[in-house]
mmCIF file of C-alpha atoms and ligand atoms in Angstrom:
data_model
loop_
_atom_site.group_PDB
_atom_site.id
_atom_site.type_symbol
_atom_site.label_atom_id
_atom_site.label_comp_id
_atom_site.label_asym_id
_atom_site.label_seq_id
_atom_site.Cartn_x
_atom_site.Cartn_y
_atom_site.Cartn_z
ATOM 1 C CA UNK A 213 0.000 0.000 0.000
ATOM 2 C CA UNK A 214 1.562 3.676 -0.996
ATOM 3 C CA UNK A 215 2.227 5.359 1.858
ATOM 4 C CA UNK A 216 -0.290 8.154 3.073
ATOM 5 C CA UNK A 217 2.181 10.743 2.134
ATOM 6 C CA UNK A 218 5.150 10.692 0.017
ATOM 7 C CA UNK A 219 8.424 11.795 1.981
ATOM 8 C CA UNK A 220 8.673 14.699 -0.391
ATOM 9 C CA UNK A 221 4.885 16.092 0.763
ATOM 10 C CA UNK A 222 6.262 15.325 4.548
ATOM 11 C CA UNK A 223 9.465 17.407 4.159
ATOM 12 C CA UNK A 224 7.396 20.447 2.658
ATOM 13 C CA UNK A 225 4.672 20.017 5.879
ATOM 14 C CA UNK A 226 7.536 19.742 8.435
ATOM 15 C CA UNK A 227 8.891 23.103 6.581
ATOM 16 C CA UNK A 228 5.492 24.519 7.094
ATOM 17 C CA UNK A 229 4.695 23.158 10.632
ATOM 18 C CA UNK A 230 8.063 24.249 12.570
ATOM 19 C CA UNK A 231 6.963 27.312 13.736
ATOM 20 C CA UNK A 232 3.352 26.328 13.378
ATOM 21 C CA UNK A 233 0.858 26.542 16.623
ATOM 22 C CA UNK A 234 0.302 23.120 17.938
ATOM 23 C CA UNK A 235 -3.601 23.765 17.656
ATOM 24 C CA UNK A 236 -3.649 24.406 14.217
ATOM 25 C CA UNK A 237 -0.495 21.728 13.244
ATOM 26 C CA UNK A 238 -3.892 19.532 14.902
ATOM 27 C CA UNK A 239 -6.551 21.157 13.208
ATOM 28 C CA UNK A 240 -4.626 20.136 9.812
ATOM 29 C CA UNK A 241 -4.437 16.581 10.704
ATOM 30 C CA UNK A 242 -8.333 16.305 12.590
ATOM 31 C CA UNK A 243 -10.340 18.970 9.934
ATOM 32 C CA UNK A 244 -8.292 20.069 6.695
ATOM 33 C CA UNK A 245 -6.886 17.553 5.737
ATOM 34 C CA UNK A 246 -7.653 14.061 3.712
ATOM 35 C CA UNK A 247 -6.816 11.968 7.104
ATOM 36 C CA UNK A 248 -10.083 9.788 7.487
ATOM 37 C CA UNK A 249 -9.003 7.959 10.441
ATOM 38 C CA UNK A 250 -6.956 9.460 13.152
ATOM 39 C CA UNK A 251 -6.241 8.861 16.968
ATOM 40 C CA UNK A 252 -4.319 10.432 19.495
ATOM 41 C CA UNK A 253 -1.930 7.991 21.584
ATOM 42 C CA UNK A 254 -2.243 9.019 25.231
ATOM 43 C CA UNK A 255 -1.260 7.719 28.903
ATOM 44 C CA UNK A 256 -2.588 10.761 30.051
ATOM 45 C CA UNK A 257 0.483 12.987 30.947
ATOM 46 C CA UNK A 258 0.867 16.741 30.782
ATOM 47 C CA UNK A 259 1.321 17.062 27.840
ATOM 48 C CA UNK A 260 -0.387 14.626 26.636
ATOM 49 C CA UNK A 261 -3.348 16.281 28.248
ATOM 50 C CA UNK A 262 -2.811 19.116 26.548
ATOM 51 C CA UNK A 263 -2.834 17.535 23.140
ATOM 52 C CA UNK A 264 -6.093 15.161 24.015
ATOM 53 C CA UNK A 265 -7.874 18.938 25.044
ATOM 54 C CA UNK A 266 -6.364 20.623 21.861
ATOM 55 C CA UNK A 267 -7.648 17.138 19.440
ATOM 56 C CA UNK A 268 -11.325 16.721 21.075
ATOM 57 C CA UNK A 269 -11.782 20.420 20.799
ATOM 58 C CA UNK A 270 -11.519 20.033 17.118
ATOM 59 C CA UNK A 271 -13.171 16.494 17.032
ATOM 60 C CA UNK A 272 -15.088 15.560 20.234
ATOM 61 C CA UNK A 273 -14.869 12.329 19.196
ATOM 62 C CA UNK A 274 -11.508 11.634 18.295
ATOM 63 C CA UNK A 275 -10.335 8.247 19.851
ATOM 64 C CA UNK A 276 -8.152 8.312 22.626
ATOM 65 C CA UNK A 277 -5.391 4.890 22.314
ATOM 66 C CA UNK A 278 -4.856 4.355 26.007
ATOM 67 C CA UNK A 279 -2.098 1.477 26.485
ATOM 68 C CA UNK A 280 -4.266 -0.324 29.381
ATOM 69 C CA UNK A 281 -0.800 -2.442 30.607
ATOM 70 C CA UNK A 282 -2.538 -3.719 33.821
ATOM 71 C CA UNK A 283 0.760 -2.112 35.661
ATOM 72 C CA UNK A 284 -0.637 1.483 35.789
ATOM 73 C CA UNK A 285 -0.268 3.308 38.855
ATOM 74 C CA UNK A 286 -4.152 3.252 40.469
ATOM 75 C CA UNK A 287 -3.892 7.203 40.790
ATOM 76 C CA UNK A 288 -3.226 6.992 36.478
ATOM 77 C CA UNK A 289 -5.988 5.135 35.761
ATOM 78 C CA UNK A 290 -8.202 7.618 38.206
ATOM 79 C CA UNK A 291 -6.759 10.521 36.378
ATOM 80 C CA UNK A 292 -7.685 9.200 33.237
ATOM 81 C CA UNK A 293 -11.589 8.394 34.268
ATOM 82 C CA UNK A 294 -11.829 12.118 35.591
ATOM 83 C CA UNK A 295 -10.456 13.696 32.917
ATOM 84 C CA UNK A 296 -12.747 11.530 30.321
ATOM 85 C CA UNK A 297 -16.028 12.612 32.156
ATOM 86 C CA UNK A 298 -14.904 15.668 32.369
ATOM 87 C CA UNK A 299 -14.160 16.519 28.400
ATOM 88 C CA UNK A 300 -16.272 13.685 27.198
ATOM 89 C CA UNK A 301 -13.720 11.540 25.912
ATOM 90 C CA UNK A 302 -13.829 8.893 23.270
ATOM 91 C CA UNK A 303 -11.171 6.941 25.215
ATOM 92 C CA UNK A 304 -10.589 3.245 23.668
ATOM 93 C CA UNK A 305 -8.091 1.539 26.117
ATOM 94 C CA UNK A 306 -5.756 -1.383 24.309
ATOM 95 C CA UNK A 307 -4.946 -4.478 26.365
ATOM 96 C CA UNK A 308 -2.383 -7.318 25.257
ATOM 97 C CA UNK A 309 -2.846 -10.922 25.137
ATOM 98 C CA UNK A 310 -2.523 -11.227 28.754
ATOM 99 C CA UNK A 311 -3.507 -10.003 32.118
ATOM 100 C CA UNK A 312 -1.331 -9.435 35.044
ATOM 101 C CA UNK A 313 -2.036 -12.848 36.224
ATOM 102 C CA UNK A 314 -1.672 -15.199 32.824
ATOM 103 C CA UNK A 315 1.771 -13.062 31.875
ATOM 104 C CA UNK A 316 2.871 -13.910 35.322
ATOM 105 C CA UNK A 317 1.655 -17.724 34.565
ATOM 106 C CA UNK A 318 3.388 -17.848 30.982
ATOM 107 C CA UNK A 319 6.609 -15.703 31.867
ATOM 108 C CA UNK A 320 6.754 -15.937 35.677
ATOM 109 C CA UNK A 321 6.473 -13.024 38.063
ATOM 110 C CA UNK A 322 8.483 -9.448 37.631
ATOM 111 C CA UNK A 323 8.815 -9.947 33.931
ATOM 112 C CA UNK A 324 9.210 -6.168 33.919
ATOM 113 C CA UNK A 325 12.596 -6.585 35.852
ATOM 114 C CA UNK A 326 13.840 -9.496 34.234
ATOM 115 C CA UNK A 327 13.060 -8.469 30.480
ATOM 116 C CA UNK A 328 11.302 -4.791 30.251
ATOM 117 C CA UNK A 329 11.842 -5.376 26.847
ATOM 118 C CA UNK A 330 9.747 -8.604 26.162
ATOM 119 C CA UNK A 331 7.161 -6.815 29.061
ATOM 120 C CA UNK A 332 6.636 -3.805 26.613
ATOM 121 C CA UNK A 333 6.732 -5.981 23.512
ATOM 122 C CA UNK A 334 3.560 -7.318 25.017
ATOM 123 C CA UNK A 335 1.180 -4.888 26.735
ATOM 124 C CA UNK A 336 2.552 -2.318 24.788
ATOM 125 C CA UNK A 337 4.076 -2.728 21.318
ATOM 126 C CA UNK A 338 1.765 -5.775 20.337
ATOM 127 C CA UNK A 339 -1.633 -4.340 21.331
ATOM 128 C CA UNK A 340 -0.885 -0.658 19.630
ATOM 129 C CA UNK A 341 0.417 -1.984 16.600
ATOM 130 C CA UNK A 342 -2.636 -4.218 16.029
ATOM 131 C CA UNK A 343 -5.073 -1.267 17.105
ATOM 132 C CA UNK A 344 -3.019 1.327 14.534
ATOM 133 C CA UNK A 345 -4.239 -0.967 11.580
ATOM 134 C CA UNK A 346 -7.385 0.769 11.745
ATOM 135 C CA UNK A 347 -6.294 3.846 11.614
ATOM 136 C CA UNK A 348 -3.934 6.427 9.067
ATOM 137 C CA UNK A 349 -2.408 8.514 11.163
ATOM 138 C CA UNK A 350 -1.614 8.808 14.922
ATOM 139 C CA UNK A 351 -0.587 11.557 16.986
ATOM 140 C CA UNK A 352 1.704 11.908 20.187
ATOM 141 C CA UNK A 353 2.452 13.908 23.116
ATOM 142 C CA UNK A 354 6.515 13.852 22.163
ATOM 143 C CA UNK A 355 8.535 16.553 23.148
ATOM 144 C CA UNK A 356 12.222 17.291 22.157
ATOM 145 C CA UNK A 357 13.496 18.741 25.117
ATOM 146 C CA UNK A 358 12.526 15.378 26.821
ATOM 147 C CA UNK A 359 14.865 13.882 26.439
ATOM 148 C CA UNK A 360 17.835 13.014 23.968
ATOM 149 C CA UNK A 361 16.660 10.315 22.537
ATOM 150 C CA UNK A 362 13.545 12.353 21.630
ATOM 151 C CA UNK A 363 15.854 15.160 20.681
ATOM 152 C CA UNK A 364 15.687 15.012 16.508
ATOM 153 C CA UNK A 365 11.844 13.961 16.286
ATOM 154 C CA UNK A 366 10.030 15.897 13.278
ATOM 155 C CA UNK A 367 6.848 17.274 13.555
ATOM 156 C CA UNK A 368 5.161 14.419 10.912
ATOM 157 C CA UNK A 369 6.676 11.652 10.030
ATOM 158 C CA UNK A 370 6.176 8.271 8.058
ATOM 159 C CA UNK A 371 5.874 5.907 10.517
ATOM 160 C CA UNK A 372 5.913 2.192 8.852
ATOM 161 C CA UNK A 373 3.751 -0.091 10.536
ATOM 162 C CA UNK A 374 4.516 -3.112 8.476
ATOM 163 C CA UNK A 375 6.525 -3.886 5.515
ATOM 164 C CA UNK A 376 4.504 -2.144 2.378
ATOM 165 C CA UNK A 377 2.062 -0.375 5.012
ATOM 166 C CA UNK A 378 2.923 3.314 6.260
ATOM 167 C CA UNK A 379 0.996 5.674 8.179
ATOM 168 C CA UNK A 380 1.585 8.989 9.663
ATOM 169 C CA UNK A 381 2.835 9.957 13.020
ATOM 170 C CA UNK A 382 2.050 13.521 13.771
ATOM 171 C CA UNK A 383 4.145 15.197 16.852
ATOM 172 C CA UNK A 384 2.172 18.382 17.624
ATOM 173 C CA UNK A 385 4.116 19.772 20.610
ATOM 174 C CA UNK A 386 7.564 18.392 19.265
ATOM 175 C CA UNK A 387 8.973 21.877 19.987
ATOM 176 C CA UNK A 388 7.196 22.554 23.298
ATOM 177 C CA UNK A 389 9.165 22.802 26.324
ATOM 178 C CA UNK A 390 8.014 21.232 29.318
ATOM 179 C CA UNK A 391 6.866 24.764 31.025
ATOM 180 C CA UNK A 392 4.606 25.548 27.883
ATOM 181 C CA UNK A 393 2.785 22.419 28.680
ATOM 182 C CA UNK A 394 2.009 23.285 32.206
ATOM 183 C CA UNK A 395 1.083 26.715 31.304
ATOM 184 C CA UNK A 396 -1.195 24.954 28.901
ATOM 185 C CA UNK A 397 -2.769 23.047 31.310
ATOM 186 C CA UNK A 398 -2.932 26.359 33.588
ATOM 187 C CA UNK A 399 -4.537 28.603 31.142
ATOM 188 C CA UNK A 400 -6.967 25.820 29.771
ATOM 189 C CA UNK A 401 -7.629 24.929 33.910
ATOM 190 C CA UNK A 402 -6.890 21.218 33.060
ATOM 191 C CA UNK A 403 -6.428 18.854 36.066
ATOM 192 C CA UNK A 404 -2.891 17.034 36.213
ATOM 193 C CA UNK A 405 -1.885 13.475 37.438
ATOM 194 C CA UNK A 406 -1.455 13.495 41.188
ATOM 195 C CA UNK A 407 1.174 11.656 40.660
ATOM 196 C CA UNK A 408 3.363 15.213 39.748
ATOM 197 C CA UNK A 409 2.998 16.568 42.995
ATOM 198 C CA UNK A 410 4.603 13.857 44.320
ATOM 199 C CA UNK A 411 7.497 14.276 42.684
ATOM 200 C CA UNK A 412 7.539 12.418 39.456
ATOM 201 C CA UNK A 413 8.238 14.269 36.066
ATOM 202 C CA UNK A 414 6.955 11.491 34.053
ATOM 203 C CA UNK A 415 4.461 9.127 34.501
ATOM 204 C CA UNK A 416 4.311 5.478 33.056
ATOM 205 C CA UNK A 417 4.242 2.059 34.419
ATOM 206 C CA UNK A 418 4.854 1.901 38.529
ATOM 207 C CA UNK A 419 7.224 -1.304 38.233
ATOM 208 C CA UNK A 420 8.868 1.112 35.913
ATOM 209 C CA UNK A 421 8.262 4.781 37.000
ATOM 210 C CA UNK A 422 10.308 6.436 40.171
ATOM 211 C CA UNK A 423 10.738 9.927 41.025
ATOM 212 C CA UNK A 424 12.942 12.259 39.535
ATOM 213 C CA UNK A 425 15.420 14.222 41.813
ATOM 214 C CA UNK A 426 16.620 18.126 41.687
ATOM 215 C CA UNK A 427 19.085 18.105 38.539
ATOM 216 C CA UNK A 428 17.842 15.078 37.212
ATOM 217 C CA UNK A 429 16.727 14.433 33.266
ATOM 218 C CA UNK A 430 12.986 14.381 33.510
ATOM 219 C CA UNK A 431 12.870 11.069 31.818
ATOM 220 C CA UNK A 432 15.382 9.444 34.546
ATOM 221 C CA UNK A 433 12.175 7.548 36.377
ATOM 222 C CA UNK A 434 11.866 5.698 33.589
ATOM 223 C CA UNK A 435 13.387 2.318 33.426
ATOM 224 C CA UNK A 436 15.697 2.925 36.189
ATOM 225 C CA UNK A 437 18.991 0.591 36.282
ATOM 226 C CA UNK A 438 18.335 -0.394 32.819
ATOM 227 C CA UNK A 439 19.448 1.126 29.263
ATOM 228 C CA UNK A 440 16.251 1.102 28.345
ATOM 229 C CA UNK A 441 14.834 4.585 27.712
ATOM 230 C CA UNK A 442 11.533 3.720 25.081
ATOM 231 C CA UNK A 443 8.801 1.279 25.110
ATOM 232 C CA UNK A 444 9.058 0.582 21.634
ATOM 233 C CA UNK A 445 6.289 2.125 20.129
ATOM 234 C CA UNK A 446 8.185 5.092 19.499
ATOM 235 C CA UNK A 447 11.048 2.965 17.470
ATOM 236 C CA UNK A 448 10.714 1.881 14.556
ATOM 237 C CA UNK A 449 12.813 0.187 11.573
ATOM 238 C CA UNK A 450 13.931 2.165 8.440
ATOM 239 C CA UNK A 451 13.055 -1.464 6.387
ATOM 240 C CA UNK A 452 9.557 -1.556 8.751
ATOM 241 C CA UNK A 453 7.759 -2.950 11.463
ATOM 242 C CA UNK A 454 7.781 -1.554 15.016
ATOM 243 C CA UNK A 455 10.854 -2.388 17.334
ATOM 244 C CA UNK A 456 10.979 -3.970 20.419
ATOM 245 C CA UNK A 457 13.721 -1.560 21.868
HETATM 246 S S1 LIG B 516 6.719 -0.053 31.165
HETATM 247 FE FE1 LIG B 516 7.350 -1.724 32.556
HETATM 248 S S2 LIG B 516 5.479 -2.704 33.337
HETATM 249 FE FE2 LIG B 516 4.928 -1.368 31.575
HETATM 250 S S3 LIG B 516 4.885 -2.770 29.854
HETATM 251 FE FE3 LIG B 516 6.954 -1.877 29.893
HETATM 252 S S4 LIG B 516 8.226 -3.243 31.172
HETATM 253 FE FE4 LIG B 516 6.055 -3.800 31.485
#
């Protein structure tokens, strides 16, 4: 299947969307253009609040891929039920082949410590690439300043799901800093994950999630004592087909 895009058309909409609001870099992708089928990838951070309010202004009913892992911290998954009632969210939550219990059964207990990659590769990169079949385009919260792996992303990019089958990956907020998104949240009066005010500067899996500390990359909770910095959905191949980094 021809991709979406060609990489030509991508390079001239990156040169257009650099210095492009975030809102209307959205309203492109959810109004304008030909994009039938688009959803916004979420687990409900800042800024990934900040893009669901931007998207479901524009499309109330734009779906919202929540990565339902079964490892979520309890305070996540409470965050995420307020804040659909509260915008009336289309929220479609993606769950692998297992639950806590049978991936315990099949791989034994802790398979987040033992092999975070294999844990990923199956409540997160299976489910999301099966769900993204249904859909041309997705967009994410990423931000540059994150982190450096995150450092280089584009604002749209061809993202191949599949040898012969691309879609697009749209990165709104690539060039927001981390202070725009709160004062997003602030003027919009969106809530936040209590989880912030604890201390942590991101927010993903608790086997997997600490706090940060003064000084510390904001991404440093993340897979702590492992090289592991991404899940996998965010990697892909040049040749195709979604990584299991
Ligand atoms: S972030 Fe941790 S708990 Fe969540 S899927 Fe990956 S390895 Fe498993």
């Amino acid at each position: 299947m021809d991709p979406v895009f060609t990489d030509h058309e991508i390079e001239e909409l990156n040169a257009r969307f650099e210095h492009e609001d975030a809102r209307e870099i959205l309203r492109w992708a959810l109004v304008d253009s030909d994009l039938e089928r688009v959803g916004v990838a979420s687990s409900f951070q800042a800024e990934g609040t900040c893009v669901i309010d931007m998207a479901a202004k524009l499309r109330p009913d734009v779906p919202i891929l929540f990565l339902e892992t079964g490892f979520h911290f309890a305070e996540t998954l409470a965050f995420k039920e307020q804040l659909a009632e509260r915008l009336g969210l289309n929220v479609v939550d993606l769950v692998g082949e297992h639950t806590v219990e049978s991936q315990a059964a099949a791989h034994g207990e802790r398979l987040y410590e033992r092999n975070p990659d294999l844990c990923c590769q199956l409540n997160k990169v299976e489910p999301f690439t099966q769900a993204l079949h249904g859909y041309d385009a997705w967009v994410t919260a990423l931000r540059r300043d994150s982190s450096p792996s995150r450092s280089g992303i584009p604002i749209l990019e061809q993202y191949r799901l599949e040898p012969g089958r691309s879609m697009v990956k749209l990165n709104p907020v690539a060039n927001w800093t981390r202070r725009e998104a709160w004062d997003y949240l602030r003027e919009n009066d969106l809530p936040h994950n209590p989880l912030y005010d604890l201390g942590y500067a991101q927010v993903g899996c608790a086997p997997c999630t600490r706090m940060v500390f003064l000084g510390e990359d904001e991404r440093a909770g993340r897979w702590d004592g492992s090289q592991k910095v991404e899940c996998g959905i965010h990697v892909h191949t040049p040749a195709g087909g979604a990584a299991s980094a």
